[in-house]
Amino acid sequence: MKNKFIIPLVFTLLLFSCEKEIQITLPEVEKKIVVDGGIETGQLTEINLTWSTGYFDPVDSASLANYLITNAFVTVTDGNNIDTLHTSFDPLKPIPIVWVGTHVYGQEGHTYLLKVVADGKTATASTMIHTAIPLDSVWFKIEPNEDSLGFAWAHMTDPVGIGNGYRWFTKRVGVDDRFRAPFGSAFDDRFVEGKNFDFAYNRPSDPGSTAPEDNGPQAGFFKTGDTIAVKFCTIGQAEVNFFRSYEVDVENNGNPFAAPGTIETNVHGGLGIWCGYNPSYDTIICH
């Protein structure tokens, strides 16, 4: 009987004696300019500029200020005119320090080149404002087994020719302070080229929102009595690729079984997105 207890005990001691503390020195991460913004028809440029961070670098309220780019030379040109951007403070934006233009407005069919020079680094990006493709109709539909909760629906006709890209935004009139894009907001016509089709979207909210309606049974739903302003934008294929790859990366974050992915960007010498938007607007009365 004693031997039966001695063998497991010796095995356990051997396991503990094999433990060794390993220290790993992580390589330095190259700091890159990160662009998040665009230009839309009839509007001036609006972008956020930040520095990229290492995967294990701290991200908290104290460190976020160090990631903001507030000292840079930023220009946008349409080929004829050059607009020098300046910083503006907008407390309603997720990142309140916004770089804005002064006189170059977005026009359909025009291409816009962005250039950012900061701390000895340069990032450039090009985007085009494509021909607007509006929705045919929009409506609200209550979901089965729900008394007053549902989604925003739309019907559209995609023109013949593969390569059209779109992005969907909504805001509740009198409730939301700005347009927001739900998860999966961007899509192209890879599978709907030249077709008529219906699609629906849920109600978007800010990441990490603590509002009761974003965490309870009403989360993601519109409801009867809402008035929904719909902003449906035509965008380019490269821009669609960014948003889709970004959302895949967000979805896989923390999943040990997911393959690592690379977020596609149209920014050269940096990261992020510079997007040309051509919006059309609709209104849904939920009843």
PDB file of C-alpha atoms in Angstrom:
ATOM      1  CA  MET A   1       0.000   0.000   0.000  1.00  0.00           C
ATOM      2  CA  LYS A   2       2.853   2.393   0.819  1.00  0.00           C
ATOM      3  CA  ASN A   3       4.336   1.997  -2.668  1.00  0.00           C
ATOM      4  CA  LYS A   4       0.993   2.998  -4.238  1.00  0.00           C
ATOM      5  CA  PHE A   5       1.165   6.374  -2.451  1.00  0.00           C
ATOM      6  CA  ILE A   6       4.903   6.914  -2.945  1.00  0.00           C
ATOM      7  CA  ILE A   7       4.796   6.692  -6.762  1.00  0.00           C
ATOM      8  CA  PRO A   8       2.178   9.491  -7.278  1.00  0.00           C
ATOM      9  CA  LEU A   9       3.996  11.635  -4.701  1.00  0.00           C
ATOM     10  CA  VAL A  10       7.349  11.275  -6.492  1.00  0.00           C
ATOM     11  CA  PHE A  11       5.685  12.061  -9.832  1.00  0.00           C
ATOM     12  CA  THR A  12       4.107  15.225  -8.385  1.00  0.00           C
ATOM     13  CA  LEU A  13       7.439  16.393  -6.956  1.00  0.00           C
ATOM     14  CA  LEU A  14       9.098  15.873 -10.331  1.00  0.00           C
ATOM     15  CA  LEU A  15       6.468  18.028 -12.024  1.00  0.00           C
ATOM     16  CA  PHE A  16       6.997  20.918  -9.637  1.00  0.00           C
ATOM     17  CA  SER A  17      10.768  20.620  -9.860  1.00  0.00           C
ATOM     18  CA  CYS A  18      10.564  21.048 -13.670  1.00  0.00           C
ATOM     19  CA  GLU A  19       8.908  24.463 -13.439  1.00  0.00           C
ATOM     20  CA  LYS A  20      11.059  27.307 -14.728  1.00  0.00           C
ATOM     21  CA  GLU A  21      10.306  30.996 -14.928  1.00  0.00           C
ATOM     22  CA  ILE A  22      10.659  32.272 -18.489  1.00  0.00           C
ATOM     23  CA  GLN A  23      11.045  35.955 -19.253  1.00  0.00           C
ATOM     24  CA  ILE A  24      10.201  37.180 -22.751  1.00  0.00           C
ATOM     25  CA  THR A  25      11.434  40.475 -24.061  1.00  0.00           C
ATOM     26  CA  LEU A  26       8.844  41.873 -26.438  1.00  0.00           C
ATOM     27  CA  PRO A  27      10.154  43.706 -29.498  1.00  0.00           C
ATOM     28  CA  GLU A  28       9.600  47.422 -29.894  1.00  0.00           C
ATOM     29  CA  VAL A  29       6.442  48.231 -31.857  1.00  0.00           C
ATOM     30  CA  GLU A  30       6.780  50.737 -34.688  1.00  0.00           C
ATOM     31  CA  LYS A  31       4.629  53.777 -34.058  1.00  0.00           C
ATOM     32  CA  LYS A  32       2.320  54.492 -37.014  1.00  0.00           C
ATOM     33  CA  ILE A  33      -0.179  57.200 -37.888  1.00  0.00           C
ATOM     34  CA  VAL A  34      -3.771  55.948 -37.643  1.00  0.00           C
ATOM     35  CA  VAL A  35      -6.433  57.716 -39.736  1.00  0.00           C
ATOM     36  CA  ASP A  36     -10.167  57.441 -39.070  1.00  0.00           C
ATOM     37  CA  GLY A  37     -12.442  59.643 -41.140  1.00  0.00           C
ATOM     38  CA  GLY A  38     -13.470  60.862 -44.533  1.00  0.00           C
ATOM     39  CA  ILE A  39     -15.177  63.410 -46.709  1.00  0.00           C
ATOM     40  CA  GLU A  40     -18.746  63.340 -47.978  1.00  0.00           C
ATOM     41  CA  THR A  41     -20.728  65.197 -50.608  1.00  0.00           C
ATOM     42  CA  GLY A  42     -21.278  68.829 -49.641  1.00  0.00           C
ATOM     43  CA  GLN A  43     -19.213  68.530 -46.460  1.00  0.00           C
ATOM     44  CA  LEU A  44     -15.699  69.335 -45.289  1.00  0.00           C
ATOM     45  CA  THR A  45     -13.159  66.722 -44.234  1.00  0.00           C
ATOM     46  CA  GLU A  46     -13.437  65.323 -40.702  1.00  0.00           C
ATOM     47  CA  ILE A  47     -10.878  62.853 -39.356  1.00  0.00           C
ATOM     48  CA  ASN A  48      -9.405  61.587 -36.118  1.00  0.00           C
ATOM     49  CA  LEU A  49      -5.663  61.067 -35.929  1.00  0.00           C
ATOM     50  CA  THR A  50      -3.992  58.813 -33.369  1.00  0.00           C
ATOM     51  CA  TRP A  51      -0.794  56.809 -32.934  1.00  0.00           C
ATOM     52  CA  SER A  52      -0.861  53.026 -33.087  1.00  0.00           C
ATOM     53  CA  THR A  53      -0.014  51.076 -29.925  1.00  0.00           C
ATOM     54  CA  GLY A  54       1.508  47.737 -29.066  1.00  0.00           C
ATOM     55  CA  TYR A  55      -0.799  44.838 -28.219  1.00  0.00           C
ATOM     56  CA  PHE A  56       0.334  44.802 -24.580  1.00  0.00           C
ATOM     57  CA  ASP A  57       0.554  48.569 -24.157  1.00  0.00           C
ATOM     58  CA  PRO A  58      -1.846  50.070 -21.587  1.00  0.00           C
ATOM     59  CA  VAL A  59      -5.081  51.575 -22.878  1.00  0.00           C
ATOM     60  CA  ASP A  60      -6.824  53.628 -20.205  1.00  0.00           C
ATOM     61  CA  SER A  61      -8.017  57.173 -19.617  1.00  0.00           C
ATOM     62  CA  ALA A  62      -4.527  58.244 -18.568  1.00  0.00           C
ATOM     63  CA  SER A  63      -2.750  56.816 -21.619  1.00  0.00           C
ATOM     64  CA  LEU A  64      -5.320  57.703 -24.299  1.00  0.00           C
ATOM     65  CA  ALA A  65      -4.225  61.342 -24.356  1.00  0.00           C
ATOM     66  CA  ASN A  66      -0.739  60.217 -25.383  1.00  0.00           C
ATOM     67  CA  TYR A  67      -2.131  58.449 -28.450  1.00  0.00           C
ATOM     68  CA  LEU A  68      -3.904  61.512 -29.869  1.00  0.00           C
ATOM     69  CA  ILE A  69      -2.105  63.377 -32.661  1.00  0.00           C
ATOM     70  CA  THR A  70      -2.607  67.071 -31.981  1.00  0.00           C
ATOM     71  CA  ASN A  71       0.521  68.415 -33.660  1.00  0.00           C
ATOM     72  CA  ALA A  72       0.710  67.605 -37.369  1.00  0.00           C
ATOM     73  CA  PHE A  73       0.568  69.068 -40.860  1.00  0.00           C
ATOM     74  CA  VAL A  74      -2.557  67.703 -42.553  1.00  0.00           C
ATOM     75  CA  THR A  75      -3.786  68.522 -46.051  1.00  0.00           C
ATOM     76  CA  VAL A  76      -6.525  67.381 -48.408  1.00  0.00           C
ATOM     77  CA  THR A  77      -6.451  68.141 -52.122  1.00  0.00           C
ATOM     78  CA  ASP A  78      -8.943  67.508 -54.913  1.00  0.00           C
ATOM     79  CA  GLY A  79      -6.319  68.035 -57.592  1.00  0.00           C
ATOM     80  CA  ASN A  80      -7.035  71.762 -57.928  1.00  0.00           C
ATOM     81  CA  ASN A  81      -7.401  73.075 -54.383  1.00  0.00           C
ATOM     82  CA  ILE A  82      -5.463  72.316 -51.198  1.00  0.00           C
ATOM     83  CA  ASP A  83      -7.163  72.424 -47.804  1.00  0.00           C
ATOM     84  CA  THR A  84      -5.020  72.605 -44.645  1.00  0.00           C
ATOM     85  CA  LEU A  85      -6.839  70.962 -41.747  1.00  0.00           C
ATOM     86  CA  HIS A  86      -6.907  72.239 -38.178  1.00  0.00           C
ATOM     87  CA  THR A  87      -8.022  70.733 -34.877  1.00  0.00           C
ATOM     88  CA  SER A  88     -11.479  71.284 -33.448  1.00  0.00           C
ATOM     89  CA  PHE A  89     -13.082  70.111 -30.201  1.00  0.00           C
ATOM     90  CA  ASP A  90     -16.391  68.242 -30.484  1.00  0.00           C
ATOM     91  CA  PRO A  91     -17.573  66.690 -27.187  1.00  0.00           C
ATOM     92  CA  LEU A  92     -20.237  64.646 -29.008  1.00  0.00           C
ATOM     93  CA  LYS A  93     -17.640  62.625 -30.915  1.00  0.00           C
ATOM     94  CA  PRO A  94     -16.113  59.419 -29.453  1.00  0.00           C
ATOM     95  CA  ILE A  95     -12.705  61.078 -29.894  1.00  0.00           C
ATOM     96  CA  PRO A  96     -13.382  64.785 -29.251  1.00  0.00           C
ATOM     97  CA  ILE A  97     -10.256  66.115 -30.993  1.00  0.00           C
ATOM     98  CA  VAL A  98     -11.249  66.266 -34.671  1.00  0.00           C
ATOM     99  CA  TRP A  99      -9.187  67.497 -37.631  1.00  0.00           C
ATOM    100  CA  VAL A 100     -11.468  69.487 -39.965  1.00  0.00           C
ATOM    101  CA  GLY A 101     -11.145  71.236 -43.311  1.00  0.00           C
ATOM    102  CA  THR A 102     -11.983  74.820 -44.132  1.00  0.00           C
ATOM    103  CA  HIS A 103     -12.882  75.172 -47.822  1.00  0.00           C
ATOM    104  CA  VAL A 104     -12.583  71.942 -49.898  1.00  0.00           C
ATOM    105  CA  TYR A 105     -16.040  70.353 -49.989  1.00  0.00           C
ATOM    106  CA  GLY A 106     -16.838  66.858 -51.181  1.00  0.00           C
ATOM    107  CA  GLN A 107     -18.195  66.524 -54.716  1.00  0.00           C
ATOM    108  CA  GLU A 108     -19.486  63.479 -56.556  1.00  0.00           C
ATOM    109  CA  GLY A 109     -16.966  62.049 -58.992  1.00  0.00           C
ATOM    110  CA  HIS A 110     -13.970  63.777 -57.402  1.00  0.00           C
ATOM    111  CA  THR A 111     -10.914  62.072 -55.898  1.00  0.00           C
ATOM    112  CA  TYR A 112      -9.339  63.367 -52.688  1.00  0.00           C
ATOM    113  CA  LEU A 113      -5.762  62.880 -51.530  1.00  0.00           C
ATOM    114  CA  LEU A 114      -5.035  63.059 -47.802  1.00  0.00           C
ATOM    115  CA  LYS A 115      -1.532  63.687 -46.469  1.00  0.00           C
ATOM    116  CA  VAL A 116      -0.516  63.619 -42.800  1.00  0.00           C
ATOM    117  CA  VAL A 117       2.954  64.547 -41.554  1.00  0.00           C
ATOM    118  CA  ALA A 118       3.591  64.075 -37.831  1.00  0.00           C
ATOM    119  CA  ASP A 119       6.717  63.445 -35.768  1.00  0.00           C
ATOM    120  CA  GLY A 120       8.806  62.767 -38.865  1.00  0.00           C
ATOM    121  CA  LYS A 121       6.347  60.231 -40.291  1.00  0.00           C
ATOM    122  CA  THR A 122       4.153  60.608 -43.374  1.00  0.00           C
ATOM    123  CA  ALA A 123       0.891  58.849 -44.231  1.00  0.00           C
ATOM    124  CA  THR A 124      -1.106  59.317 -47.442  1.00  0.00           C
ATOM    125  CA  ALA A 125      -4.431  58.005 -48.700  1.00  0.00           C
ATOM    126  CA  SER A 126      -6.715  58.481 -51.692  1.00  0.00           C
ATOM    127  CA  THR A 127     -10.488  58.083 -51.901  1.00  0.00           C
ATOM    128  CA  MET A 128     -13.221  58.885 -54.391  1.00  0.00           C
ATOM    129  CA  ILE A 129     -16.802  60.037 -53.906  1.00  0.00           C
ATOM    130  CA  HIS A 130     -18.761  57.669 -56.133  1.00  0.00           C
ATOM    131  CA  THR A 131     -22.147  58.211 -57.771  1.00  0.00           C
ATOM    132  CA  ALA A 132     -24.899  57.969 -55.173  1.00  0.00           C
ATOM    133  CA  ILE A 133     -27.147  54.903 -55.361  1.00  0.00           C
ATOM    134  CA  PRO A 134     -30.208  55.620 -53.179  1.00  0.00           C
ATOM    135  CA  LEU A 135     -32.581  53.154 -51.591  1.00  0.00           C
ATOM    136  CA  ASP A 136     -35.930  52.441 -53.264  1.00  0.00           C
ATOM    137  CA  SER A 137     -37.927  52.327 -50.022  1.00  0.00           C
ATOM    138  CA  VAL A 138     -37.550  51.974 -46.246  1.00  0.00           C
ATOM    139  CA  TRP A 139     -39.887  50.733 -43.506  1.00  0.00           C
ATOM    140  CA  PHE A 140     -40.114  49.425 -39.933  1.00  0.00           C
ATOM    141  CA  LYS A 141     -41.115  45.839 -39.219  1.00  0.00           C
ATOM    142  CA  ILE A 142     -41.929  44.362 -35.806  1.00  0.00           C
ATOM    143  CA  GLU A 143     -40.135  41.105 -35.122  1.00  0.00           C
ATOM    144  CA  PRO A 144     -42.158  37.914 -34.462  1.00  0.00           C
ATOM    145  CA  ASN A 145     -43.087  37.462 -30.802  1.00  0.00           C
ATOM    146  CA  GLU A 146     -42.352  41.114 -30.065  1.00  0.00           C
ATOM    147  CA  ASP A 147     -45.126  43.605 -29.256  1.00  0.00           C
ATOM    148  CA  SER A 148     -43.412  46.807 -30.390  1.00  0.00           C
ATOM    149  CA  LEU A 149     -39.758  46.011 -31.149  1.00  0.00           C
ATOM    150  CA  GLY A 150     -38.304  45.528 -34.609  1.00  0.00           C
ATOM    151  CA  PHE A 151     -35.697  46.429 -37.186  1.00  0.00           C
ATOM    152  CA  ALA A 152     -35.281  49.011 -39.950  1.00  0.00           C
ATOM    153  CA  TRP A 153     -35.800  47.509 -43.414  1.00  0.00           C
ATOM    154  CA  ALA A 154     -34.921  48.735 -46.896  1.00  0.00           C
ATOM    155  CA  HIS A 155     -35.378  47.708 -50.519  1.00  0.00           C
ATOM    156  CA  MET A 156     -32.801  48.642 -53.127  1.00  0.00           C
ATOM    157  CA  THR A 157     -31.833  48.001 -56.730  1.00  0.00           C
ATOM    158  CA  ASP A 158     -28.147  47.486 -57.345  1.00  0.00           C
ATOM    159  CA  PRO A 159     -27.057  48.708 -60.787  1.00  0.00           C
ATOM    160  CA  VAL A 160     -25.404  46.310 -63.213  1.00  0.00           C
ATOM    161  CA  GLY A 161     -21.640  46.190 -62.762  1.00  0.00           C
ATOM    162  CA  ILE A 162     -19.747  44.608 -59.881  1.00  0.00           C
ATOM    163  CA  GLY A 163     -17.830  46.957 -57.591  1.00  0.00           C
ATOM    164  CA  ASN A 164     -20.459  49.092 -55.869  1.00  0.00           C
ATOM    165  CA  GLY A 165     -20.020  49.547 -52.119  1.00  0.00           C
ATOM    166  CA  TYR A 166     -22.415  50.804 -49.467  1.00  0.00           C
ATOM    167  CA  ARG A 167     -22.575  51.764 -45.796  1.00  0.00           C
ATOM    168  CA  TRP A 168     -25.677  52.175 -43.612  1.00  0.00           C
ATOM    169  CA  PHE A 169     -26.134  54.676 -40.738  1.00  0.00           C
ATOM    170  CA  THR A 170     -29.159  55.600 -38.608  1.00  0.00           C
ATOM    171  CA  LYS A 171     -30.151  57.910 -35.776  1.00  0.00           C
ATOM    172  CA  ARG A 172     -33.403  58.302 -33.870  1.00  0.00           C
ATOM    173  CA  VAL A 173     -34.721  61.820 -34.346  1.00  0.00           C
ATOM    174  CA  GLY A 174     -34.865  63.667 -31.042  1.00  0.00           C
ATOM    175  CA  VAL A 175     -33.027  60.859 -29.222  1.00  0.00           C
ATOM    176  CA  ASP A 176     -29.598  60.212 -30.740  1.00  0.00           C
ATOM    177  CA  ASP A 177     -26.991  62.954 -31.012  1.00  0.00           C
ATOM    178  CA  ARG A 178     -25.478  61.679 -34.274  1.00  0.00           C
ATOM    179  CA  PHE A 179     -25.652  59.008 -36.966  1.00  0.00           C
ATOM    180  CA  ARG A 180     -24.182  55.653 -35.976  1.00  0.00           C
ATOM    181  CA  ALA A 181     -23.284  52.581 -38.010  1.00  0.00           C
ATOM    182  CA  PRO A 182     -24.302  49.129 -36.709  1.00  0.00           C
ATOM    183  CA  PHE A 183     -22.052  46.090 -36.851  1.00  0.00           C
ATOM    184  CA  GLY A 184     -21.905  44.871 -40.450  1.00  0.00           C
ATOM    185  CA  SER A 185     -22.817  48.313 -41.791  1.00  0.00           C
ATOM    186  CA  ALA A 186     -20.682  48.053 -44.959  1.00  0.00           C
ATOM    187  CA  PHE A 187     -21.322  45.676 -47.857  1.00  0.00           C
ATOM    188  CA  ASP A 188     -20.672  45.383 -51.584  1.00  0.00           C
ATOM    189  CA  ASP A 189     -22.609  43.933 -54.517  1.00  0.00           C
ATOM    190  CA  ARG A 190     -20.596  40.747 -54.847  1.00  0.00           C
ATOM    191  CA  PHE A 191     -23.701  38.580 -54.405  1.00  0.00           C
ATOM    192  CA  VAL A 192     -26.440  41.072 -55.358  1.00  0.00           C
ATOM    193  CA  GLU A 193     -25.017  42.628 -58.523  1.00  0.00           C
ATOM    194  CA  GLY A 194     -27.863  43.946 -60.681  1.00  0.00           C
ATOM    195  CA  LYS A 195     -30.557  42.568 -58.341  1.00  0.00           C
ATOM    196  CA  ASN A 196     -33.531  43.904 -56.371  1.00  0.00           C
ATOM    197  CA  PHE A 197     -33.413  42.832 -52.741  1.00  0.00           C
ATOM    198  CA  ASP A 198     -34.535  43.576 -49.176  1.00  0.00           C
ATOM    199  CA  PHE A 199     -32.276  43.877 -46.149  1.00  0.00           C
ATOM    200  CA  ALA A 200     -32.573  44.905 -42.504  1.00  0.00           C
ATOM    201  CA  TYR A 201     -30.420  46.403 -39.765  1.00  0.00           C
ATOM    202  CA  ASN A 202     -30.635  46.541 -36.001  1.00  0.00           C
ATOM    203  CA  ARG A 203     -30.348  49.700 -33.911  1.00  0.00           C
ATOM    204  CA  PRO A 204     -26.681  50.645 -33.392  1.00  0.00           C
ATOM    205  CA  SER A 205     -25.179  51.829 -30.123  1.00  0.00           C
ATOM    206  CA  ASP A 206     -21.777  52.956 -28.921  1.00  0.00           C
ATOM    207  CA  PRO A 207     -19.356  50.192 -27.825  1.00  0.00           C
ATOM    208  CA  GLY A 208     -19.506  49.716 -24.082  1.00  0.00           C
ATOM    209  CA  SER A 209     -22.715  51.714 -23.714  1.00  0.00           C
ATOM    210  CA  THR A 210     -24.212  51.433 -20.222  1.00  0.00           C
ATOM    211  CA  ALA A 211     -27.638  52.780 -21.211  1.00  0.00           C
ATOM    212  CA  PRO A 212     -30.439  50.450 -20.060  1.00  0.00           C
ATOM    213  CA  GLU A 213     -31.911  50.248 -23.566  1.00  0.00           C
ATOM    214  CA  ASP A 214     -28.551  48.992 -24.890  1.00  0.00           C
ATOM    215  CA  ASN A 215     -28.208  46.222 -22.318  1.00  0.00           C
ATOM    216  CA  GLY A 216     -31.750  44.989 -21.642  1.00  0.00           C
ATOM    217  CA  PRO A 217     -34.350  43.206 -23.787  1.00  0.00           C
ATOM    218  CA  GLN A 218     -34.642  46.282 -26.056  1.00  0.00           C
ATOM    219  CA  ALA A 219     -30.959  46.186 -27.032  1.00  0.00           C
ATOM    220  CA  GLY A 220     -30.517  46.377 -30.801  1.00  0.00           C
ATOM    221  CA  PHE A 221     -34.186  47.069 -31.472  1.00  0.00           C
ATOM    222  CA  PHE A 222     -36.055  50.088 -32.736  1.00  0.00           C
ATOM    223  CA  LYS A 223     -39.563  50.447 -31.318  1.00  0.00           C
ATOM    224  CA  THR A 224     -42.945  51.846 -32.266  1.00  0.00           C
ATOM    225  CA  GLY A 225     -42.962  55.595 -31.792  1.00  0.00           C
ATOM    226  CA  ASP A 226     -39.386  56.014 -33.038  1.00  0.00           C
ATOM    227  CA  THR A 227     -38.600  58.233 -36.009  1.00  0.00           C
ATOM    228  CA  ILE A 228     -35.504  56.875 -37.744  1.00  0.00           C
ATOM    229  CA  ALA A 229     -33.313  59.015 -39.994  1.00  0.00           C
ATOM    230  CA  VAL A 230     -31.500  56.735 -42.451  1.00  0.00           C
ATOM    231  CA  LYS A 231     -28.213  57.776 -44.047  1.00  0.00           C
ATOM    232  CA  PHE A 232     -27.280  55.350 -46.819  1.00  0.00           C
ATOM    233  CA  CYS A 233     -23.857  55.993 -48.358  1.00  0.00           C
ATOM    234  CA  THR A 234     -22.214  54.837 -51.547  1.00  0.00           C
ATOM    235  CA  ILE A 235     -18.520  54.103 -50.943  1.00  0.00           C
ATOM    236  CA  GLY A 236     -15.613  52.416 -52.734  1.00  0.00           C
ATOM    237  CA  GLN A 237     -14.581  48.760 -52.697  1.00  0.00           C
ATOM    238  CA  ALA A 238     -11.315  49.378 -50.822  1.00  0.00           C
ATOM    239  CA  GLU A 239     -13.294  51.185 -48.150  1.00  0.00           C
ATOM    240  CA  VAL A 240     -15.753  48.272 -47.844  1.00  0.00           C
ATOM    241  CA  ASN A 241     -12.788  45.916 -47.448  1.00  0.00           C
ATOM    242  CA  PHE A 242     -11.495  47.975 -44.526  1.00  0.00           C
ATOM    243  CA  PHE A 243     -14.775  47.993 -42.603  1.00  0.00           C
ATOM    244  CA  ARG A 244     -15.416  44.292 -43.179  1.00  0.00           C
ATOM    245  CA  SER A 245     -11.898  43.206 -42.186  1.00  0.00           C
ATOM    246  CA  TYR A 246     -12.016  45.489 -39.149  1.00  0.00           C
ATOM    247  CA  GLU A 247     -15.266  43.923 -37.958  1.00  0.00           C
ATOM    248  CA  VAL A 248     -13.914  40.400 -38.480  1.00  0.00           C
ATOM    249  CA  ASP A 249     -10.926  41.330 -36.328  1.00  0.00           C
ATOM    250  CA  VAL A 250     -13.197  42.761 -33.621  1.00  0.00           C
ATOM    251  CA  GLU A 251     -15.335  39.607 -33.716  1.00  0.00           C
ATOM    252  CA  ASN A 252     -12.277  37.370 -33.342  1.00  0.00           C
ATOM    253  CA  ASN A 253     -10.730  39.393 -30.520  1.00  0.00           C
ATOM    254  CA  GLY A 254     -10.176  37.129 -27.525  1.00  0.00           C
ATOM    255  CA  ASN A 255     -11.097  33.970 -29.424  1.00  0.00           C
ATOM    256  CA  PRO A 256      -8.166  31.520 -29.073  1.00  0.00           C
ATOM    257  CA  PHE A 257      -9.475  29.405 -31.953  1.00  0.00           C
ATOM    258  CA  ALA A 258      -9.735  32.261 -34.462  1.00  0.00           C
ATOM    259  CA  ALA A 259      -7.052  32.739 -37.061  1.00  0.00           C
ATOM    260  CA  PRO A 260      -5.214  36.068 -36.781  1.00  0.00           C
ATOM    261  CA  GLY A 261      -6.311  38.521 -39.438  1.00  0.00           C
ATOM    262  CA  THR A 262      -4.970  41.660 -41.020  1.00  0.00           C
ATOM    263  CA  ILE A 263      -7.153  44.738 -41.237  1.00  0.00           C
ATOM    264  CA  GLU A 264      -7.083  46.049 -44.795  1.00  0.00           C
ATOM    265  CA  THR A 265      -6.288  49.749 -45.075  1.00  0.00           C
ATOM    266  CA  ASN A 266      -6.134  52.316 -47.861  1.00  0.00           C
ATOM    267  CA  VAL A 267      -3.614  54.414 -45.903  1.00  0.00           C
ATOM    268  CA  HIS A 268      -0.024  54.201 -47.170  1.00  0.00           C
ATOM    269  CA  GLY A 269       2.615  54.664 -44.490  1.00  0.00           C
ATOM    270  CA  GLY A 270      -0.009  54.281 -41.774  1.00  0.00           C
ATOM    271  CA  LEU A 271      -3.190  52.501 -40.746  1.00  0.00           C
ATOM    272  CA  GLY A 272      -6.936  53.125 -40.758  1.00  0.00           C
ATOM    273  CA  ILE A 273      -9.444  54.448 -43.247  1.00  0.00           C
ATOM    274  CA  TRP A 274      -9.876  57.528 -45.441  1.00  0.00           C
ATOM    275  CA  CYS A 275     -13.352  57.196 -46.972  1.00  0.00           C
ATOM    276  CA  GLY A 276     -15.343  59.141 -49.544  1.00  0.00           C
ATOM    277  CA  TYR A 277     -19.092  59.075 -48.798  1.00  0.00           C
ATOM    278  CA  ASN A 278     -21.995  59.970 -51.067  1.00  0.00           C
ATOM    279  CA  PRO A 279     -25.100  59.835 -48.857  1.00  0.00           C
ATOM    280  CA  SER A 280     -28.800  59.708 -49.580  1.00  0.00           C
ATOM    281  CA  TYR A 281     -31.342  60.175 -46.800  1.00  0.00           C
ATOM    282  CA  ASP A 282     -34.666  58.593 -45.867  1.00  0.00           C
ATOM    283  CA  THR A 283     -37.001  58.692 -42.863  1.00  0.00           C
ATOM    284  CA  ILE A 284     -38.878  55.815 -41.207  1.00  0.00           C
ATOM    285  CA  ILE A 285     -41.859  56.436 -38.945  1.00  0.00           C
ATOM    286  CA  CYS A 286     -42.160  53.388 -36.688  1.00  0.00           C
ATOM    287  CA  HIS A 287     -45.788  52.387 -36.159  1.00  0.00           C
TER     288      HIS A 287
END
